[in-house]
XYZ file of C-alpha atoms in Angstrom:
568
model
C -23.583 33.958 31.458
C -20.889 31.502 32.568
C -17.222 31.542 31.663
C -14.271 29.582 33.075
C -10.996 31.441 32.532
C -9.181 28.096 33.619
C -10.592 25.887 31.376
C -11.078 28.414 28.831
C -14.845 27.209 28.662
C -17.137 30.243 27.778
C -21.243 30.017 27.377
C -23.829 32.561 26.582
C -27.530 32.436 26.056
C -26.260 35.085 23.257
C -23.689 37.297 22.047
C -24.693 40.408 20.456
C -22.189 42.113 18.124
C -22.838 45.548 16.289
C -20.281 47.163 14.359
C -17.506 44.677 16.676
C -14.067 42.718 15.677
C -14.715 39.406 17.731
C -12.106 36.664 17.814
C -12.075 33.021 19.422
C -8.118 32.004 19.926
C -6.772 29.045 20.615
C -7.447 26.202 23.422
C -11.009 28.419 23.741
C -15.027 27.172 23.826
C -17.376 29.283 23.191
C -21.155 27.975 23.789
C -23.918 30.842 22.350
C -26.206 31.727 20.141
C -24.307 34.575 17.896
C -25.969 37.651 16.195
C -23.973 39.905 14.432
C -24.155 43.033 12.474
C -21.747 44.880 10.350
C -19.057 42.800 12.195
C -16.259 40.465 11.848
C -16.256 36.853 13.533
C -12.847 35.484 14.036
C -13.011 31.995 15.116
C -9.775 30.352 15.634
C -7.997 33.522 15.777
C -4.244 34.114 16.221
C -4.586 37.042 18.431
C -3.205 36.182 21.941
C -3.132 38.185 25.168
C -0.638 38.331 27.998
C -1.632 40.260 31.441
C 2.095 41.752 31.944
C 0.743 42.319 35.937
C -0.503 38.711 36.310
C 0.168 37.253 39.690
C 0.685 41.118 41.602
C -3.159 41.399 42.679
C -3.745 44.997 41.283
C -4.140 46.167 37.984
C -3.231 44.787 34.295
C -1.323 45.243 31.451
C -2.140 43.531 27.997
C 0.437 42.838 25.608
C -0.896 41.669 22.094
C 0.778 38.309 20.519
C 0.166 35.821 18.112
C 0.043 31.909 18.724
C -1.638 29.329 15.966
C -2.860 26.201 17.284
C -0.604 23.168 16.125
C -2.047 20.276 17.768
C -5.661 19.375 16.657
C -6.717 20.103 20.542
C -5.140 23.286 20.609
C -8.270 24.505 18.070
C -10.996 26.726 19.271
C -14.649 25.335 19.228
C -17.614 27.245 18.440
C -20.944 25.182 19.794
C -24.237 26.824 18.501
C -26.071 28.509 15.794
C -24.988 32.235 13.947
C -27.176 35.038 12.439
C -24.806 37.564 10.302
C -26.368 40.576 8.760
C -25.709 43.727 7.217
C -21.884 43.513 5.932
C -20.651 41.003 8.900
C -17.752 38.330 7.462
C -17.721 34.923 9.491
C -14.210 33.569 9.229
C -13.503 29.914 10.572
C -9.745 29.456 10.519
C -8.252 27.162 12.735
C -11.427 26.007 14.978
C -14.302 23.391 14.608
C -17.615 24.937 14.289
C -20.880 22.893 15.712
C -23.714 24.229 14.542
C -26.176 26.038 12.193
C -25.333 29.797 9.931
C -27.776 31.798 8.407
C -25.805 34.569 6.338
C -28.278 37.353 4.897
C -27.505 39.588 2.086
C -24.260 41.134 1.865
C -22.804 39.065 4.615
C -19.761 36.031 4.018
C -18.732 33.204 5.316
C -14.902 31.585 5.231
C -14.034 28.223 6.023
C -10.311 27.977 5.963
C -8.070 24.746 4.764
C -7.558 24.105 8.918
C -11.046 24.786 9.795
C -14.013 22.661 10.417
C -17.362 23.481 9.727
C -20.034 20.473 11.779
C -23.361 21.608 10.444
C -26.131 20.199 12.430
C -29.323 21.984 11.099
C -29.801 23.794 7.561
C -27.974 26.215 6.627
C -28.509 29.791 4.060
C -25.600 31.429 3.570
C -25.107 34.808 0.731
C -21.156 34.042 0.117
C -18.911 31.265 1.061
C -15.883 30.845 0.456
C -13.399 27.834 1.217
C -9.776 27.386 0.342
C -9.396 23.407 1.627
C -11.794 23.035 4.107
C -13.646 20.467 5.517
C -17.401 20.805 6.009
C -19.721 17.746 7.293
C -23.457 17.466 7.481
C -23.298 14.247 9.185
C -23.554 14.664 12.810
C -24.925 13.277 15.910
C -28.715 12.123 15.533
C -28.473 12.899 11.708
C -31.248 13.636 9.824
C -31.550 15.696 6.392
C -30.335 18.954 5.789
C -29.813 21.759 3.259
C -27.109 24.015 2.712
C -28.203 26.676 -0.031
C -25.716 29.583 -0.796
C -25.719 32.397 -3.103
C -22.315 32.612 -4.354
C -19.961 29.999 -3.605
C -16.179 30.623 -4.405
C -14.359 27.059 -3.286
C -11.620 24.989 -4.011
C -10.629 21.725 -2.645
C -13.708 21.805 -0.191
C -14.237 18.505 1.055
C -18.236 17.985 2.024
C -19.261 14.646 4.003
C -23.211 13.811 2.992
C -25.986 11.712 4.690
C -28.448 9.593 3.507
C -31.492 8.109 4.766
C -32.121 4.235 3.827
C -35.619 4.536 4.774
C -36.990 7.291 2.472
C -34.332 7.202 0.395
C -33.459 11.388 1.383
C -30.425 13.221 1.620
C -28.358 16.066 2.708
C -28.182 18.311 -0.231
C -25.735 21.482 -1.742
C -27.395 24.066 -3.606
C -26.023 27.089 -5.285
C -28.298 29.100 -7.057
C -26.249 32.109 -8.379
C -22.850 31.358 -8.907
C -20.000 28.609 -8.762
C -16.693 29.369 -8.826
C -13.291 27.554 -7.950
C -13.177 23.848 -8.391
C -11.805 20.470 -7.801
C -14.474 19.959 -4.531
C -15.411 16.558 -3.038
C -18.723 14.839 -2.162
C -17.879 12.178 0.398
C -20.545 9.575 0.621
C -18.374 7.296 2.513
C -20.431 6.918 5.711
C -22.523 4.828 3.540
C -20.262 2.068 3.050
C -21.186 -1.670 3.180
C -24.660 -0.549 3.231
C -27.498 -1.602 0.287
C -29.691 1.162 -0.333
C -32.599 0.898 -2.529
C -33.561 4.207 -4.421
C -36.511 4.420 -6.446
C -35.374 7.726 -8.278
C -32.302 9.297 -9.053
C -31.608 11.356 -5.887
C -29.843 14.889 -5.856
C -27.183 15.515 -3.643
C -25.753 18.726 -4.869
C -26.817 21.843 -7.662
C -25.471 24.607 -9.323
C -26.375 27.070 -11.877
C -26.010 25.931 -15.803
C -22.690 26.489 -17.314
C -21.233 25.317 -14.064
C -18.416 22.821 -14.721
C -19.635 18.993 -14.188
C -15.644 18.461 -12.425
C -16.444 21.147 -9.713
C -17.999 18.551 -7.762
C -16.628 15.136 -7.567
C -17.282 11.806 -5.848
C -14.937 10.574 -2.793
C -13.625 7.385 -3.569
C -12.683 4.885 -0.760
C -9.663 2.397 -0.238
C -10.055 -0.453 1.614
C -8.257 -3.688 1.417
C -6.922 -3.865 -2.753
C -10.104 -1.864 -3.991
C -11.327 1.368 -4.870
C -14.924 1.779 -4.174
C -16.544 4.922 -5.803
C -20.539 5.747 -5.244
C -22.849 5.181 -8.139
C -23.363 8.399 -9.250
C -24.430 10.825 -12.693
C -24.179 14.530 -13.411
C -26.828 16.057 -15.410
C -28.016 19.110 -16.529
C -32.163 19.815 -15.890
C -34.325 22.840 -15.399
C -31.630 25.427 -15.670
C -29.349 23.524 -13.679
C -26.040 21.136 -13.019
C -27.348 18.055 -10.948
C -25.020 15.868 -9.085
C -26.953 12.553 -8.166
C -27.102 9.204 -6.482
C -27.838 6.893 -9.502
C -31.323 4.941 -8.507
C -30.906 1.442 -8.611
C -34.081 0.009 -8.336
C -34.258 -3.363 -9.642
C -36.206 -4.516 -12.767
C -40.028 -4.899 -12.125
C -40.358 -2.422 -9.347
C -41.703 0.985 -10.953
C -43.045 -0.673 -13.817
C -46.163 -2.560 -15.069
C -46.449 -5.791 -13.819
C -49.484 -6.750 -15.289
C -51.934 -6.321 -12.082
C -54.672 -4.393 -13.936
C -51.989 -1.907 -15.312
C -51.225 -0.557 -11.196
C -47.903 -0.007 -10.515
C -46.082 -1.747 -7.487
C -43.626 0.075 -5.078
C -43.080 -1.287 -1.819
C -43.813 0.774 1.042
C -40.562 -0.384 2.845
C -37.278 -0.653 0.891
C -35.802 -4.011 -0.023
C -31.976 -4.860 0.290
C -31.108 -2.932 -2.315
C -27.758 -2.589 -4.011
C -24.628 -1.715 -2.557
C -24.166 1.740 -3.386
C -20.227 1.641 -3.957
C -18.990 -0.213 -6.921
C -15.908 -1.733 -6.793
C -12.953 -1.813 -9.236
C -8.857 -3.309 -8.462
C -6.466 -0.834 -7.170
C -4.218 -1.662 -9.757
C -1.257 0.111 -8.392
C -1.334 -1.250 -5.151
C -1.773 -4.719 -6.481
C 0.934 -4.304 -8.484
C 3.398 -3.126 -5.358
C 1.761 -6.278 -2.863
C 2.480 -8.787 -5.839
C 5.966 -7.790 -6.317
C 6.837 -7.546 -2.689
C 5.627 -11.141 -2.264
C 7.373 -12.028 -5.159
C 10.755 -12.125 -3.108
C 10.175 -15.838 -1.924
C 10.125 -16.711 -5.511
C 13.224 -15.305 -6.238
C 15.045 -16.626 -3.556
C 14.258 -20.120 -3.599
C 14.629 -20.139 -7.417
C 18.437 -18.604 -6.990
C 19.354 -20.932 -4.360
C 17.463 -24.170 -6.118
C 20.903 -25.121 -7.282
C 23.132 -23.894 -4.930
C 23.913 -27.627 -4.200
C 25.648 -28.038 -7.294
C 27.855 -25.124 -6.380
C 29.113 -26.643 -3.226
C 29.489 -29.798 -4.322
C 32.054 -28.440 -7.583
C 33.065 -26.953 -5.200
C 34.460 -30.354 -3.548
C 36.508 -31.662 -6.742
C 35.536 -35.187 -5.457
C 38.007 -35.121 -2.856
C 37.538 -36.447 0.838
C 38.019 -33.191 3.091
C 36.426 -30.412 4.680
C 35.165 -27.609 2.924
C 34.076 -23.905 3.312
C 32.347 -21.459 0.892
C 31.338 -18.054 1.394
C 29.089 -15.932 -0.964
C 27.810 -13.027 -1.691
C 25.075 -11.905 -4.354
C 23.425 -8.470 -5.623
C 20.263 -8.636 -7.896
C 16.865 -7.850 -8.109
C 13.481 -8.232 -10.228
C 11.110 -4.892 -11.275
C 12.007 -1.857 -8.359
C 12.840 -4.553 -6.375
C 16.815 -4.932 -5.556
C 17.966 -8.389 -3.551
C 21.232 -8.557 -1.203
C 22.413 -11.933 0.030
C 25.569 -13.334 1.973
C 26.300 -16.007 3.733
C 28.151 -19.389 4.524
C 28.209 -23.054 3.856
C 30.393 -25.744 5.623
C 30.651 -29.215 4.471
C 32.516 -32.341 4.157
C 33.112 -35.232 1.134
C 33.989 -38.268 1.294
C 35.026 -40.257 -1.831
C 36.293 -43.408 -2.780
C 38.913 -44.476 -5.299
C 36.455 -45.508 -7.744
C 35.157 -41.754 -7.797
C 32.011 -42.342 -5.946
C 31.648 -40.020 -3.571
C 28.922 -38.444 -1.233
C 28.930 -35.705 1.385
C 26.782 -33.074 2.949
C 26.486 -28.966 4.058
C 24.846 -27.282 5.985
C 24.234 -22.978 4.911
C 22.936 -20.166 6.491
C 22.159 -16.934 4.132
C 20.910 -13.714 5.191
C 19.235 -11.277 3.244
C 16.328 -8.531 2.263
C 14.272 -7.461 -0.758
C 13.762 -3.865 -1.263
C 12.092 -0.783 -3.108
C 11.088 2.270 -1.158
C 8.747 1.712 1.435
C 8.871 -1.977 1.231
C 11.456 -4.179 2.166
C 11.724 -7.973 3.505
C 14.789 -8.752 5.646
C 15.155 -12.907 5.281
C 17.112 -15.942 6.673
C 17.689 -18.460 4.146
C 19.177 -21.979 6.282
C 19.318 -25.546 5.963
C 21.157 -28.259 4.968
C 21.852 -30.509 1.502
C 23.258 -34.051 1.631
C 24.657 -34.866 -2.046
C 26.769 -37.653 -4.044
C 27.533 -38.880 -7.444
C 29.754 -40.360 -9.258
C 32.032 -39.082 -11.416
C 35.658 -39.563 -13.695
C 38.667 -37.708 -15.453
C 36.653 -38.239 -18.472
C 33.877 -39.276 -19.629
C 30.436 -39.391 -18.010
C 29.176 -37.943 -14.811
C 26.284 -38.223 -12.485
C 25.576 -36.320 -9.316
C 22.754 -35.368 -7.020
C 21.253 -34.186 -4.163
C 18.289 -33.385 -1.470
C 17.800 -30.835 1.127
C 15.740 -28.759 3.627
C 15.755 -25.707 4.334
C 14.183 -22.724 5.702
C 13.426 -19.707 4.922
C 11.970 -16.889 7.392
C 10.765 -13.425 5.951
C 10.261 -10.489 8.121
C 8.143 -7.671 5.784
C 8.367 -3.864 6.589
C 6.131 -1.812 4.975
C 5.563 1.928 5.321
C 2.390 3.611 3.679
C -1.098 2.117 2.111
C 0.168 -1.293 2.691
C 1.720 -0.807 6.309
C -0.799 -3.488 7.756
C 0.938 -6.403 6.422
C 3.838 -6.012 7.826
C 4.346 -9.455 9.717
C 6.664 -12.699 9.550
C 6.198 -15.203 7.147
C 7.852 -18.841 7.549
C 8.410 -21.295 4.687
C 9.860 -24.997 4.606
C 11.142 -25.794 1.105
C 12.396 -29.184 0.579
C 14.917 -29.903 -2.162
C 15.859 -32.439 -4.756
C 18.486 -32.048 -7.656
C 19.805 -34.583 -10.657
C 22.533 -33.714 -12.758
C 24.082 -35.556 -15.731
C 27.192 -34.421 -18.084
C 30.211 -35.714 -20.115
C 33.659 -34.490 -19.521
C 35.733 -34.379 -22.688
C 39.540 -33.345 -22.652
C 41.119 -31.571 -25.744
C 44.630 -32.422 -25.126
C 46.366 -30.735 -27.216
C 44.851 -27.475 -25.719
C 45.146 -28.688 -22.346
C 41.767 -28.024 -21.234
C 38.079 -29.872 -20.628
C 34.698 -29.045 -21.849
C 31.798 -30.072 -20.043
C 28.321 -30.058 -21.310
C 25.468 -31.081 -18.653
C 21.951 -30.696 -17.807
C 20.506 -31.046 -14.647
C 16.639 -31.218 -12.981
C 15.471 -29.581 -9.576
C 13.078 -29.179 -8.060
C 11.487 -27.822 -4.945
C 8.268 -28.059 -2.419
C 7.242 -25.090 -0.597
C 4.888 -24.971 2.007
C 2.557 -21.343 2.363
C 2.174 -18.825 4.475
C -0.449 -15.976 4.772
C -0.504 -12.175 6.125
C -3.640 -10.866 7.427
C -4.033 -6.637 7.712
C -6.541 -4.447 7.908
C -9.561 -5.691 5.180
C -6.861 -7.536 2.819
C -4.727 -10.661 3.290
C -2.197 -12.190 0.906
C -1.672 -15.833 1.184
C 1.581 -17.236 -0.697
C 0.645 -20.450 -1.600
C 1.847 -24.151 -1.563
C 3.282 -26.347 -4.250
C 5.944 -27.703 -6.317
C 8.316 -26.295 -9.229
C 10.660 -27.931 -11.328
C 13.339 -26.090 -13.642
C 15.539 -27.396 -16.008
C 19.085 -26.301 -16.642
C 21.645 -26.886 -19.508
C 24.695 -25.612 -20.542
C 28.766 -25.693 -20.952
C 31.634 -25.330 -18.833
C 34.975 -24.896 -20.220
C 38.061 -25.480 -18.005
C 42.108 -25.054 -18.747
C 44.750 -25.240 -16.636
C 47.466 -22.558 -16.383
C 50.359 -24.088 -14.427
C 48.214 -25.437 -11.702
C 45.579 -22.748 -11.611
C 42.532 -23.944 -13.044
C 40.320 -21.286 -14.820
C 36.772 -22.287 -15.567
C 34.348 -20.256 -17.435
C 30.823 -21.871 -18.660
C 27.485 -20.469 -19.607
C 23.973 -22.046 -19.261
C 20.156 -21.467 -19.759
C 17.456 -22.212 -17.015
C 14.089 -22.923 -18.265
C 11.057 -23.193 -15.999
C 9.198 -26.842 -16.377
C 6.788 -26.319 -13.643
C 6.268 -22.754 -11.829
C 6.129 -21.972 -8.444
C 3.311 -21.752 -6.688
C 1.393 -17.868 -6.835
C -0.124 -15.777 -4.557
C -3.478 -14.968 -4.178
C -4.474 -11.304 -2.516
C -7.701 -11.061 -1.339
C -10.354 -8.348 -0.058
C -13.879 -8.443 1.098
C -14.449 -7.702 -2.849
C -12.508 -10.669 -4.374
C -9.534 -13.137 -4.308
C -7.527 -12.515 -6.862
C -4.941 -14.984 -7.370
C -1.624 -14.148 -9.541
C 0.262 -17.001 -11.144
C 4.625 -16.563 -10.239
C 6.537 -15.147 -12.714
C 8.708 -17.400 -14.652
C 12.259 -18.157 -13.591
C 13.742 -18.058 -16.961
C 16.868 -16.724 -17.544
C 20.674 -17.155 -18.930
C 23.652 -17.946 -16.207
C 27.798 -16.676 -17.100
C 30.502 -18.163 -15.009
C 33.475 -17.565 -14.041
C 36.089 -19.133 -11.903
C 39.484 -20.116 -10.545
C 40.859 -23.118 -8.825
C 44.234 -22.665 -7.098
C 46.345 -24.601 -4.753
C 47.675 -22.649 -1.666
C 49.683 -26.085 -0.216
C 49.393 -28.982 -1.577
C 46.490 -29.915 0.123
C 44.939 -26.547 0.559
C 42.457 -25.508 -2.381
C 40.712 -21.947 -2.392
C 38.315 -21.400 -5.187
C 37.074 -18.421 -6.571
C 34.122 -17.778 -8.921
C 32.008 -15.162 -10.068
C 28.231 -15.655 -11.482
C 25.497 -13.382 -13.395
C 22.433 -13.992 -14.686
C 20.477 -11.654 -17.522
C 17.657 -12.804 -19.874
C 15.057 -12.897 -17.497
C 12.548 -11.471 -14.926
C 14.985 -12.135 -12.006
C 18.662 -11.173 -12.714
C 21.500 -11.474 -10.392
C 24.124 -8.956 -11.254
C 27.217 -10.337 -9.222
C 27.381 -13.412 -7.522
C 30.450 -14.244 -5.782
C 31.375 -17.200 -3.643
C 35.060 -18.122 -2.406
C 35.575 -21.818 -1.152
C 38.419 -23.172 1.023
C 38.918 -27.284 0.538
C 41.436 -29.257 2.186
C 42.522 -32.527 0.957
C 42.941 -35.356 3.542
């Protein structure tokens, strides 16, 4: 016998019980071989003592408590085997368990939804029960094992199996009286990336006939944008439920090949199939592809933001300043932006005119769990030429850049990163003025190109990556602007269609499965305007004007921008 009160370390060759209430609490291990009869086995019991007279040197007084272990090293552990007989109940509720049970008639065993059962050697057990538990026959220096039970009452019992490449065995669950409960997992996942080769369907778990084929399921696995489930049948032979490791062995093994009618089987087991088939996590697809989708809305909402400064200029030689602000969004996705442009024109008295901005925009993407905070900066030079009436040209080019920083909480928290992205500009627009005089106001139709090239990025996590790729787009945009003049305040109000001639370049999200690459959506979508023009000196402009965009994919709800010009 050895114990360590300090360390709370206790081993026996074995521990008898007869007739006994035995508990294990909390931040105890117990090493020993227990046999028990007509007893109750507590491990990872709540039961606490405190010696009232510690620290006087004579005597003791015990006060009972109770204290559950929070932390998973606050648990008990139980290292070695159990024999329970008679009417003896084995309880394992907040403590790991290494070893082997053998239960006899009459006797029970519980395994608790905070207890952990490590069986290292075959098991027989009359009753178990399980509310949540976890229960592994994979150990250290694994090799095959049964657990057989009597009566089994269990839900939401999660079971981790072994199995042996070489002769194609298994750990195995067998009930032979009665199943009860449901909704209980067979993990296989230990097998992963591994190519077994089975020669016959192999059983991994039974039950009596009439027992529900859902009582055992298959653990599935997620890893990178796939869910791999095992290969696996349920069946119903010789009196019983069968759930089983599909064989897989491939064609012309097992069968007559002609030699004299022998039959060939290898003694040693080829590669062999992979014995998790994979399908798309659709879901989480879905969520990566519209997260990344926020580059393509931003650079397709800011593709003509040129044309917006340069109106913005009136083809007058002065400074200018323009502020904005826009709220939209695309699927669960919502999209904040703000920000600032400063800019001069110069023009000359035949009204050609040129100038140049430079803009910085700040803003983030979001949906819950997934957001991507962005700058948007960079810098347009732009000219034209243009009249009172008639016909009007204008254009321009720019750089800029955008930097995206993603934050993502749950399944996809591993590609969180920064993503940078040069996008280089170019814009043509072409329109006719015409004046209705006896209204006082101007109609402009116009239609205008632009287009953009992107460079790509890539994230890298944990078995996925999703690369945003490189490429051009081109859109096209039409439409009509109406403008009147109320005693020297100029009120504009227009409304135009953007089609998509070329699309941006997609994404592509890839695994260790597949790449799957995902065309970008389509940038399609109607524009209203609204503005006003108004002198504050004679020189001093402000402008004021209000966009939204419906029809499409990507919407912008409100977009505001207020521009100062000054008139030299």
């Amino acid at each position: 016998c050895h114990y360590d009160w300090v360390c709370r370390v206790f081993t026996f060759d074995k521990l008898e019980l007869k007739n006994t209430d035995f508990g294990l609490s909390r931040n105890a291990t117990l090493n020993t071989i227990i046999e028990a009869d007509n007893s109750v086995v507590t491990l990872g019991d709540n039961r606490v003592f405190i010696d009232k007279k510690d620290g006087d040197g004579t005597a003791f007084v015990l006060e009972e408590g109770k204290s559950d272990a929070v932390w998973e090293g606050d648990r008990s552990i139980f290292n070695g085997s159990a024999t329970l007989t008679g009417n003896t109940q084995l309880n394992i509720i907040n403590s790991v368990v290494n070893g082997d049970i053998t239960g006899y008639s009459g006797t029970q065993v519980q395994l608790s939804r905070s207890g952990r059962w490590n069986m290292d050697k075959s098991s027989t057990l009359d009753t178990f029960r399980s509310q949540g538990g976890n229960l592994s026959l994979v150990t250290p220096d694994w090799s095959p094992k049964n657990l057989t039970v009597n009566t089994m009452d269990a839900n939401s019992l999660h079971i981790s199996l072994g199995v042996s490449i070489a002769d194609s065995t298994g750990d195995r669950v067998d009930i032979l009286q009665k199943a009860t409960g449901g909704h209980n997992i067979l993990d296989l996942t230990t097998l992963f990336d591994q190519s077994v080769l089975l020669k016959n369907d192999l059983t991994l778990a039974s039950a009596p006939a009439g027992t529900s084929h859902s009582y055992f399921s298959f653990a599935s696995l997620n890893r990178g944008f796939t869910v791999y489930t095992p290969d696996t049948q349920v069946q119903e032979k010789d009196g019983k439920v069968l759930w089983q490791l599909k064989s897989n062995t491939p064609p012309g093994i097992g069968e007559n090949n002609g030699n004299n009618g022998n039959v060939t089987v290898p003694d040693t087991p080829g590669p062999g199939e992979p014995v998790f088939k994979g399908e798309d996590n659709t879901s989480l697809l879905k969520k990566a592809r519209s997260l990344f989708t926020a580059r393509e809305y931003i650079i397709s909402s800011n593709v003509d933001h040129w044309q917006q400064v340069a109106d913005n200029a009136k083809t007058e030689s002065g400074p200018l300043v323009m502020a904005g602000y826009s709220h939209g969004g695309y699927g669960d996705f919502t999209v904040s932006q703000s920000g600032l442009d400063i800019g001069f024109i110069t023009a000359e008295d035949m009204k050609f005119w040129g100038g140049a901005s430079i803009g910085l925009y700040k803003g983030h993407s979001s949906t819950d769990g997934y957001r991507d905070d962005y700058n948007l900066w960079g810098g347009n030079i732009f000219f034209g030429i243009s009249s009172e009436e008639g016909l009007f040209a204008d254009g321009g080019v720019g750089y800029k850049r955008l930097s995206e920083q993603f934050s993502i909480q749950g399944e996809l928290t591993d590609l969180s990163g920064k993503a940078d992205t040069n996008i280089f500009t170019a814009g043509a627009r072409v329109g006719w003025r015409g004046n209705i005089k006896s209204l006082d106001m101007s109609v402009t139709p116009s239609a205008s190109l632009n287009g953009v090239q992107v460079g790509a990025n890539r994230l890298k996590g944990e078995y996925r990556s999703a690369e945003i790729q490189s490429g051009r787009a081109v859109w096209l945009k039409t439409g009509i602007l109406a403008e009147k003049d109320f005693g020297g305040i100029m009120v504009t109000t227009g409304l135009y269609r953007n089609f998509t001639l070329d699309e941006m370049p997609g994404m592509v999200l890839s695994d260790a499965w597949k790449a799957r690459h995902y065309s970008a959506e389509r940038a399609d979508r109607y524009t209203a305007t609204i503005g006003i023009d108004g002198k504050i000196t004679e020189k001093l402009h402000v402008q004021v004007k209000l966009n939204s965009s419906f029809g499409g994919y990507f919407r912008t709800d409100c977009e505001g921008g207020m521009g100062v010009r000054y008139d030299f």
